[in-house]
Coordinates of C-alpha atoms in Angstrom, one line a residue:
Chain A
M1 CA -18.5 126.9 56.3
I2 CA -21.1 124.4 55.1
P3 CA -22.3 122.3 58.0
K4 CA -21.6 118.6 57.5
T5 CA -25.1 117.9 58.6
H6 CA -26.5 119.4 55.4
P7 CA -28.2 116.7 53.3
R8 CA -26.6 118.1 50.1
Y9 CA -23.2 118.4 51.7
R10 CA -21.2 116.8 48.9
S11 CA -22.9 118.9 46.2
L12 CA -22.4 122.1 48.2
V13 CA -18.7 121.3 48.8
T14 CA -18.2 120.9 45.0
R15 CA -20.0 124.2 44.5
E16 CA -17.7 125.8 47.1
H17 CA -14.6 124.3 45.3
L18 CA -15.7 125.7 42.0
A19 CA -16.4 129.0 43.7
T20 CA -12.8 129.1 44.9
C21 CA -11.6 128.2 41.4
A22 CA -13.8 131.1 40.1
K23 CA -11.9 133.5 42.4
T24 CA -8.6 132.4 40.9
G25 CA -10.0 132.7 37.3
I26 CA -9.8 128.9 36.5
V27 CA -13.6 128.7 36.4
S28 CA -15.6 131.5 34.7
L29 CA -18.6 132.9 36.6
E30 CA -20.8 131.6 33.8
G31 CA -19.2 128.2 34.3
L32 CA -20.5 128.1 37.8
T33 CA -24.1 128.4 36.4
A34 CA -23.4 125.8 33.8
H35 CA -22.2 123.4 36.5
G36 CA -25.5 123.9 38.3
R37 CA -27.4 122.9 35.2
G38 CA -25.4 119.7 35.1
E39 CA -26.1 119.1 38.8
A40 CA -29.8 119.1 38.2
F41 CA -29.6 116.5 35.5
D42 CA -27.2 114.4 37.6
Y43 CA -29.8 114.5 40.3
L44 CA -32.5 113.2 37.9
L45 CA -30.1 110.5 36.7
G46 CA -29.6 109.2 40.2
E47 CA -26.1 110.7 40.7
A48 CA -24.5 107.4 39.5
S49 CA -23.2 106.2 36.1
T50 CA -26.1 104.3 34.5
P51 CA -25.3 101.0 32.6
S52 CA -26.0 102.9 29.4
A53 CA -23.4 105.6 30.3
L54 CA -20.9 102.9 31.1
R55 CA -21.5 101.4 27.6
A56 CA -20.9 104.9 26.1
E57 CA -17.7 105.2 28.1
K58 CA -16.4 101.9 26.8
I59 CA -17.1 103.1 23.2
A60 CA -15.4 106.4 24.0
A61 CA -12.3 104.5 25.1
A62 CA -12.3 102.4 21.8
L63 CA -12.7 105.6 19.7
L64 CA -9.7 107.3 21.5
L65 CA -7.6 104.1 21.2
S66 CA -8.3 103.7 17.5
A67 CA -7.9 107.4 16.6
R68 CA -5.0 108.6 14.4
H69 CA -4.8 111.9 16.3
P70 CA -7.0 112.0 19.5
V71 CA -7.4 115.3 21.3
I72 CA -9.0 116.1 24.7
S73 CA -10.4 119.7 24.8
V74 CA -10.3 121.0 28.4
N75 CA -12.2 124.1 29.7
G76 CA -12.2 125.7 33.1
N77 CA -14.8 123.5 34.8
T78 CA -13.2 120.3 33.6
A79 CA -9.8 121.5 34.8
A80 CA -11.2 122.5 38.2
L81 CA -13.1 119.2 38.6
A82 CA -10.9 116.6 37.0
A83 CA -7.3 117.7 36.3
E84 CA -5.8 114.5 37.7
A85 CA -8.3 112.3 35.9
I86 CA -7.4 114.1 32.6
A87 CA -3.7 113.3 33.2
A88 CA -4.5 109.6 33.7
L89 CA -6.7 109.5 30.6
Q90 CA -4.1 111.3 28.5
Q91 CA -1.6 108.6 29.5
A92 CA -4.0 105.7 28.9
S93 CA -5.3 107.0 25.6
G94 CA -2.2 108.8 24.2
S95 CA -4.3 111.9 23.6
I96 CA -3.1 115.5 23.0
V97 CA -4.6 117.9 25.6
E98 CA -5.6 121.4 24.5
V99 CA -7.2 124.1 26.5
N100 CA -10.2 125.7 24.9
L101 CA -12.4 128.3 26.6
F102 CA -15.7 130.0 26.0
H103 CA -14.6 133.0 28.1
R104 CA -11.1 133.2 26.8
T105 CA -8.3 135.4 28.1
E106 CA -4.6 134.7 28.0
E107 CA -4.6 134.8 31.8
R108 CA -7.2 132.1 32.1
I109 CA -5.4 129.9 29.5
D110 CA -2.2 130.3 31.5
S111 CA -3.7 129.5 34.9
I112 CA -5.7 126.5 33.6
T113 CA -2.5 125.2 31.8
R114 CA -0.6 125.6 35.1
L115 CA -3.2 123.7 37.0
L116 CA -3.3 120.9 34.5
E117 CA 0.5 120.7 34.4
K118 CA 0.6 120.5 38.2
H119 CA -1.5 117.4 38.0
G120 CA 0.7 115.8 35.3
V121 CA -1.1 116.8 32.1
K122 CA 1.0 117.6 29.1
V123 CA -0.7 120.6 27.6
L124 CA -0.3 121.6 23.9
S125 CA 1.1 125.2 23.7
G126 CA 1.9 127.6 20.9
E127 CA -0.1 129.7 18.4
V128 CA -3.8 129.3 18.0
S129 CA -6.0 130.4 15.0
R130 CA -9.7 130.6 14.3
F131 CA -9.7 127.2 12.7
I132 CA -13.2 126.4 13.9
P133 CA -15.8 128.6 12.1
L134 CA -17.5 130.3 15.1
D135 CA -18.1 134.0 15.7
H136 CA -16.3 134.1 19.1
D137 CA -13.1 133.0 20.7
R138 CA -14.1 129.4 21.1
G139 CA -13.2 129.1 17.4
L140 CA -9.5 129.4 18.3
C141 CA -7.6 126.2 18.4
H142 CA -4.1 124.7 17.7
H143 CA -3.2 123.4 14.2
D144 CA -1.6 120.4 15.8
G145 CA -4.4 120.0 18.3
M146 CA -8.1 120.0 17.4
Y147 CA -7.6 121.2 13.8
S148 CA -5.7 118.0 12.9
A149 CA -7.7 115.7 15.2
D150 CA -9.9 112.9 13.9
V151 CA -11.4 112.1 17.4
I152 CA -12.0 114.9 20.0
L153 CA -13.3 114.4 23.5
V154 CA -15.1 117.5 24.7
P155 CA -16.2 117.3 28.3
L156 CA -18.8 120.0 29.2
E157 CA -19.0 121.5 25.7
D158 CA -21.2 124.2 24.3
G159 CA -23.7 123.1 21.5
D160 CA -22.4 125.6 19.1
R161 CA -18.9 124.3 19.0
A162 CA -19.9 120.7 19.1
E163 CA -21.9 121.4 15.9
A164 CA -19.0 123.2 14.3
L165 CA -16.6 120.4 15.0
I166 CA -19.0 117.8 13.6
K167 CA -19.3 119.9 10.4
M168 CA -15.5 119.8 10.2
G169 CA -15.8 116.0 9.9
K170 CA -14.5 115.3 13.4
T171 CA -15.7 112.4 15.5
V172 CA -16.9 114.2 18.7
I173 CA -17.3 112.5 22.0
A174 CA -19.1 114.8 24.5
I175 CA -19.5 114.4 28.2
D176 CA -22.7 116.2 29.1
L177 CA -25.4 115.4 31.7
N178 CA -28.2 117.1 29.8
P179 CA -29.7 114.4 27.5
L180 CA -31.6 117.1 25.6
S181 CA -28.7 119.6 25.0
R182 CA -27.6 120.5 21.5
T183 CA -24.2 119.1 22.4
T184 CA -25.6 115.7 23.3
R185 CA -27.9 115.6 20.2
T186 CA -25.2 116.8 17.8
C187 CA -22.1 114.9 18.8
T188 CA -21.1 111.5 17.5
L189 CA -21.1 109.9 20.9
P190 CA -22.8 111.4 24.0
V191 CA -21.5 110.3 27.3
I192 CA -24.4 111.3 29.6
D193 CA -22.6 111.2 32.9
E194 CA -20.9 113.4 35.4
V195 CA -17.4 114.3 34.4
T196 CA -15.5 113.1 37.5
R197 CA -17.2 109.7 37.1
A198 CA -17.0 109.5 33.3
I199 CA -13.3 110.3 32.7
P200 CA -12.0 107.6 35.1
H201 CA -14.3 105.1 33.6
I202 CA -13.0 105.9 30.1
T203 CA -9.5 105.6 31.4
R204 CA -10.2 102.2 32.9
F205 CA -11.7 101.0 29.6
C206 CA -8.6 102.3 27.7
K207 CA -6.5 100.0 29.9
E208 CA -8.9 97.0 29.7
I209 CA -9.8 96.9 26.0
T210 CA -7.6 94.8 23.7
E211 CA -6.9 95.8 20.1
E212 CA -8.9 92.8 18.9
E213 CA -12.0 94.0 20.7
I214 CA -12.1 97.5 19.2
P215 CA -13.9 96.7 15.9
D216 CA -16.7 94.9 17.8
I217 CA -17.1 97.7 20.3
L218 CA -17.4 100.3 17.6
S219 CA -19.5 98.2 15.2
N220 CA -22.9 98.9 16.5
Y221 CA -24.0 102.1 18.2
T222 CA -25.8 105.4 17.5
G223 CA -25.7 108.6 19.6
T224 CA -29.5 108.6 19.9
E225 CA -29.7 105.3 21.8
F226 CA -27.8 106.9 24.7
I227 CA -30.2 109.9 24.7
R228 CA -33.2 107.6 24.7
D229 CA -31.7 105.5 27.6
A230 CA -31.1 108.6 29.7
L231 CA -34.5 110.1 29.0
E232 CA -36.1 106.7 29.7
Y233 CA -34.2 106.5 33.0
I234 CA -35.4 109.9 34.1
R235 CA -38.9 109.2 33.0
R236 CA -39.0 106.0 35.0
K237 CA -37.6 107.8 38.0
L238 CA -40.3 110.4 37.8
Q239 CA -42.9 107.7 37.3
D240 CA -41.7 106.0 40.5
V241 CA -42.2 109.2 42.4
L242 CA -45.6 109.7 40.9
D243 CA -46.8 106.1 41.7
Chain B
M1 CA -19.8 139.2 24.4
I2 CA -22.3 136.5 23.8
P3 CA -23.3 136.4 20.1
K4 CA -27.0 137.1 19.5
T5 CA -27.0 134.2 17.1
H6 CA -26.5 131.8 20.0
P7 CA -29.6 129.6 20.4
R8 CA -29.5 130.0 24.2
Y9 CA -28.9 133.7 24.0
R10 CA -31.5 134.7 26.6
S11 CA -30.3 132.1 29.1
L12 CA -26.7 133.1 28.6
V13 CA -27.5 136.8 29.0
T14 CA -29.2 136.1 32.4
R15 CA -26.1 134.1 33.4
E16 CA -23.9 137.0 32.4
H17 CA -26.1 139.4 34.4
L18 CA -25.8 137.2 37.5
A19 CA -22.1 136.9 36.9
T20 CA -21.9 140.8 37.0
C21 CA -23.9 140.8 40.2
A22 CA -21.5 138.2 41.6
K23 CA -18.7 140.6 41.0
T24 CA -20.4 143.3 43.1
G25 CA -21.2 140.8 45.8
I26 CA -25.0 140.9 45.3
V27 CA -25.0 137.2 44.2
S28 CA -22.8 134.7 45.9
L29 CA -20.7 132.4 43.8
E30 CA -22.6 129.4 45.1
G31 CA -25.8 131.3 44.0
L32 CA -24.6 131.2 40.4
T33 CA -24.5 127.4 40.6
A34 CA -27.9 127.3 42.3
H35 CA -29.3 129.4 39.4
G36 CA -28.0 126.8 36.9
R37 CA -29.9 124.1 38.7
G38 CA -33.0 126.1 38.3
E39 CA -32.3 126.7 34.7
A40 CA -32.2 122.9 34.0
F41 CA -35.6 122.4 35.6
D42 CA -37.0 125.4 33.8
Y43 CA -35.9 123.9 30.6
L44 CA -37.7 120.6 31.4
L45 CA -40.8 122.6 32.4
G46 CA -40.9 124.3 29.0
E47 CA -39.6 127.7 30.2
A48 CA -43.2 128.9 30.7
S49 CA -45.6 129.0 33.6
T50 CA -47.7 125.9 33.6
P51 CA -51.5 126.1 34.3
S52 CA -50.7 124.3 37.6
A53 CA -48.0 127.0 38.5
L54 CA -50.5 129.7 37.8
R55 CA -53.0 128.1 40.2
A56 CA -50.3 128.0 42.9
E57 CA -49.5 131.6 42.2
K58 CA -53.2 132.6 42.7
I59 CA -53.2 130.7 46.0
A60 CA -50.0 132.4 47.0
A61 CA -51.6 135.8 46.4
A62 CA -54.6 134.7 48.6
L63 CA -52.3 133.6 51.3
L64 CA -50.4 136.8 51.4
L65 CA -53.5 139.0 51.2
S66 CA -55.2 137.1 54.1
A67 CA -52.0 137.0 56.3
R68 CA -51.8 138.9 59.5
H69 CA -48.1 139.6 59.1
P70 CA -46.8 138.6 55.6
V71 CA -43.1 138.6 55.0
I72 CA -41.1 138.2 51.7
S73 CA -37.6 136.8 52.4
V74 CA -35.1 138.0 49.7
N75 CA -31.7 136.6 48.9
G76 CA -29.0 137.6 46.5
N77 CA -30.3 135.8 43.4
T78 CA -33.9 137.1 43.9
A79 CA -32.6 140.6 44.4
A80 CA -30.5 140.4 41.2
L81 CA -33.2 138.9 39.1
A82 CA -36.4 140.5 40.4
A83 CA -35.8 143.6 42.6
E84 CA -38.5 145.6 40.7
A85 CA -40.9 142.8 40.8
I86 CA -40.4 142.5 44.5
A87 CA -41.3 146.2 44.9
A88 CA -44.5 145.7 43.0
L89 CA -45.4 142.6 45.0
Q90 CA -44.7 144.4 48.3
Q91 CA -47.1 147.1 47.4
A92 CA -49.8 144.8 46.1
S93 CA -49.6 142.4 49.1
G94 CA -48.7 144.8 51.9
S95 CA -45.7 142.5 52.8
I96 CA -42.6 143.2 54.9
V97 CA -39.4 142.6 52.9
E98 CA -36.4 141.1 54.8
V99 CA -33.0 140.2 53.4
N100 CA -31.9 136.7 54.4
L101 CA -28.7 135.2 53.1
F102 CA -27.1 131.7 53.1
H103 CA -23.6 133.3 52.6
R104 CA -24.2 136.2 54.9
T105 CA -21.8 139.2 55.4
E106 CA -22.8 142.7 56.5
E107 CA -21.4 144.0 53.2
R108 CA -23.7 141.7 51.1
I109 CA -26.7 142.6 53.3
D110 CA -25.9 146.3 52.6
S111 CA -25.5 146.0 48.9
I112 CA -28.6 143.9 48.4
T113 CA -30.6 146.3 50.6
R114 CA -29.4 149.2 48.5
L115 CA -30.2 147.4 45.2
L116 CA -33.7 146.7 46.5
E117 CA -34.3 150.2 47.7
K118 CA -33.1 151.6 44.4
H119 CA -36.0 149.7 42.8
G120 CA -38.5 151.0 45.3
V121 CA -38.6 148.2 47.9
K122 CA -38.9 149.1 51.6
V123 CA -36.4 146.8 53.4
L124 CA -36.7 145.9 57.1
S125 CA -33.6 147.0 58.9
G126 CA -32.3 146.8 62.5
E127 CA -31.0 144.0 64.7
V128 CA -31.2 140.3 63.8
S129 CA -31.1 137.3 66.1
R130 CA -30.8 133.6 65.5
F131 CA -34.6 133.1 65.8
I132 CA -34.6 130.3 63.3
P133 CA -33.0 127.1 64.8
L134 CA -30.2 126.5 62.2
D135 CA -26.5 125.9 62.7
H136 CA -25.5 128.7 60.3
D137 CA -26.2 132.3 59.5
R138 CA -29.4 131.7 57.7
G139 CA -30.9 131.3 61.2
L140 CA -30.6 135.1 61.7
C141 CA -33.8 137.1 61.2
H142 CA -35.6 140.2 62.4
H143 CA -38.1 140.0 65.3
D144 CA -40.6 142.1 63.4
G145 CA -39.9 140.3 60.2
M146 CA -39.8 136.5 59.8
Y147 CA -40.0 135.8 63.5
S148 CA -43.4 137.4 63.8
A149 CA -44.7 136.3 60.4
D150 CA -47.6 134.0 59.9
V151 CA -47.0 133.7 56.1
I152 CA -43.6 133.9 54.5
L153 CA -42.8 133.9 50.8
V154 CA -39.3 132.4 50.2
P155 CA -38.2 132.6 46.6
L156 CA -35.2 130.3 45.9
E157 CA -35.0 128.9 49.4
D158 CA -32.7 126.3 50.8
G159 CA -34.5 123.1 52.1
D160 CA -33.0 123.4 55.6
R161 CA -34.5 126.7 56.3
A162 CA -37.9 126.0 54.7
E163 CA -38.1 123.0 57.0
A164 CA -37.1 125.1 60.1
L165 CA -39.7 127.7 59.3
I166 CA -42.4 125.1 58.9
K167 CA -41.4 123.6 62.3
M168 CA -41.9 127.1 63.7
G169 CA -45.5 127.0 62.6
K170 CA -45.2 129.4 59.6
T171 CA -47.1 129.1 56.4
V172 CA -44.3 128.9 53.8
I173 CA -44.7 129.7 50.2
A174 CA -41.7 128.7 48.2
I175 CA -40.7 129.6 44.6
D176 CA -38.5 126.8 43.4
L177 CA -38.2 125.2 40.0
N178 CA -37.1 121.8 41.3
P179 CA -40.2 119.7 41.9
L180 CA -38.2 117.2 44.0
S181 CA -36.2 119.6 46.2
R182 CA -36.6 119.5 49.9
T183 CA -37.9 123.1 49.9
T184 CA -40.7 122.1 47.5
R185 CA -41.6 119.0 49.4
T186 CA -41.5 120.6 52.8
C187 CA -43.2 124.0 52.3
T188 CA -46.9 124.7 52.6
L189 CA -47.3 125.8 49.0
P190 CA -44.7 125.2 46.3
V191 CA -44.7 127.6 43.3
I192 CA -42.8 125.5 40.8
D193 CA -42.0 128.3 38.4
E194 CA -39.2 130.7 37.4
V195 CA -38.9 133.6 39.8
T196 CA -39.2 136.4 37.3
R197 CA -42.4 134.9 36.0
A198 CA -43.8 133.8 39.3
I199 CA -43.6 137.1 41.2
P200 CA -45.4 139.3 38.7
H201 CA -48.1 136.6 38.4
I202 CA -48.6 136.7 42.2
T203 CA -48.7 140.5 42.1
R204 CA -51.3 140.4 39.4
F205 CA -53.5 138.0 41.4
C206 CA -53.1 140.2 44.5
K207 CA -54.7 143.0 42.5
E208 CA -57.4 140.8 40.9
I209 CA -58.6 138.7 43.8
T210 CA -61.5 140.2 45.9
E211 CA -61.8 139.5 49.6
E212 CA -64.9 137.4 49.1
E213 CA -63.0 135.0 46.8
I214 CA -60.2 134.3 49.2
P215 CA -61.8 131.6 51.4
D216 CA -62.8 129.6 48.2
I217 CA -59.3 129.9 46.7
L218 CA -57.7 128.7 50.0
S219 CA -60.2 126.0 50.7
N220 CA -58.9 123.1 48.7
Y221 CA -55.3 122.6 47.9
T222 CA -52.3 120.5 49.0
G223 CA -48.6 121.1 48.3
T224 CA -48.2 117.7 46.8
E225 CA -50.7 118.3 43.9
F226 CA -48.3 120.9 42.5
I227 CA -45.4 118.6 42.7
R228 CA -47.3 115.8 41.0
D229 CA -48.4 118.2 38.2
A230 CA -44.8 119.4 37.6
L231 CA -43.4 115.8 37.6
E232 CA -46.2 114.7 35.3
Y233 CA -45.5 117.6 33.0
I234 CA -41.8 116.7 32.7
R235 CA -42.6 113.0 32.3
R236 CA -45.0 113.8 29.5
K237 CA -42.4 116.0 27.8
L238 CA -39.8 113.3 28.0
Q239 CA -42.4 110.8 26.7
D240 CA -43.0 113.1 23.7
V241 CA -39.3 113.2 22.9
L242 CA -39.1 109.4 23.3
D243 CA -42.1 108.7 21.0

């Protein structure tokens, strides 16, 4: 038991939850380490959504709403942390949800699908093929899912796959706390925020935005501006500590 | 299998090794997440020992060499990553090695002890008591180990315990990649470097330093200078990306 007096109580409880999910196979052991990486960047970003991240989340909502075939790709960590939030976003954005894993086994696909369904997510099922040109199982996806998608939301994605999806001509929205990761630098729109804050924000914007506002929201952004904002935020934070 | 073509191959292989160690109980599942946190800071620090970290490592060697009763506290992550390096440092510094765990079970203590012994570490055994005033099992330690120590090296320590040891009047050398962690801010000497680089550096300095040099090495340092150096390094790195 983690004592409630511990100053990092919330962070430790999340770690413990993920550890429990690792025991049931929802989260891979490597996923626990990846989560820790995110934690560190979240710490440097002040553990709150920055104004810049909120702007990215509004654009993400507009991209999903205006997509012909929007898909949300869910991995173990995302399912463990945000299954309910994914259900709400699916409903608000009309997206297809597909499970895609780095450490893929049929067993993990099944248990993650069950967890998502328990929280009200409709999960795409059926055959997968290596439609994404990658030399490992993350290349596997559904024909009616990511393969046919024009806009894909990938929370907690690996750089390799983000790159491959971009090369396939997809619009890729990533949720990634590391402003210097390949995912962040490669994707169309990096949402540099923690996944359990980012997804509900995107859902809220999906409900708030009117169709008339979409062209304006999408008219004027680049991925790099969000990277610059996040780096600048961290730099200023370090400067404050140094002063 | 992680493809060798993956740009983060080395980092992923280390994660995989730790995941294997988690399966055997050497590393706790929460330890995997903690490792990820360190990875992020290592990335920001350039994944190399900075000149400032090397200076801290030299001071750490001098502190261990001049101690009356030096102790190295080893947890699961340290054992998994650096058992052989700990053996070399024990020999070079004449330190007692004690196993101390956040997620403590007798089984984990046993398997970590066996791993360390396999790599040539002499591990202190026998009864433990709650000599360190903490409301969980990390308070447990050996009378002839940490309780009697004047200088304690704690790689990858939790802030709570670092603080408790300082309050007990110990000189605490921490190895921690997070320049803003409580451990780093609380300890006597923060070594802000990756554990598998830091320990061999300290060992080398233990062999190089002569007894006459020790007073000079120890005469003029504060913990905060190493924190400032690390923050300044990261700040400059971010500035370079921004420019």
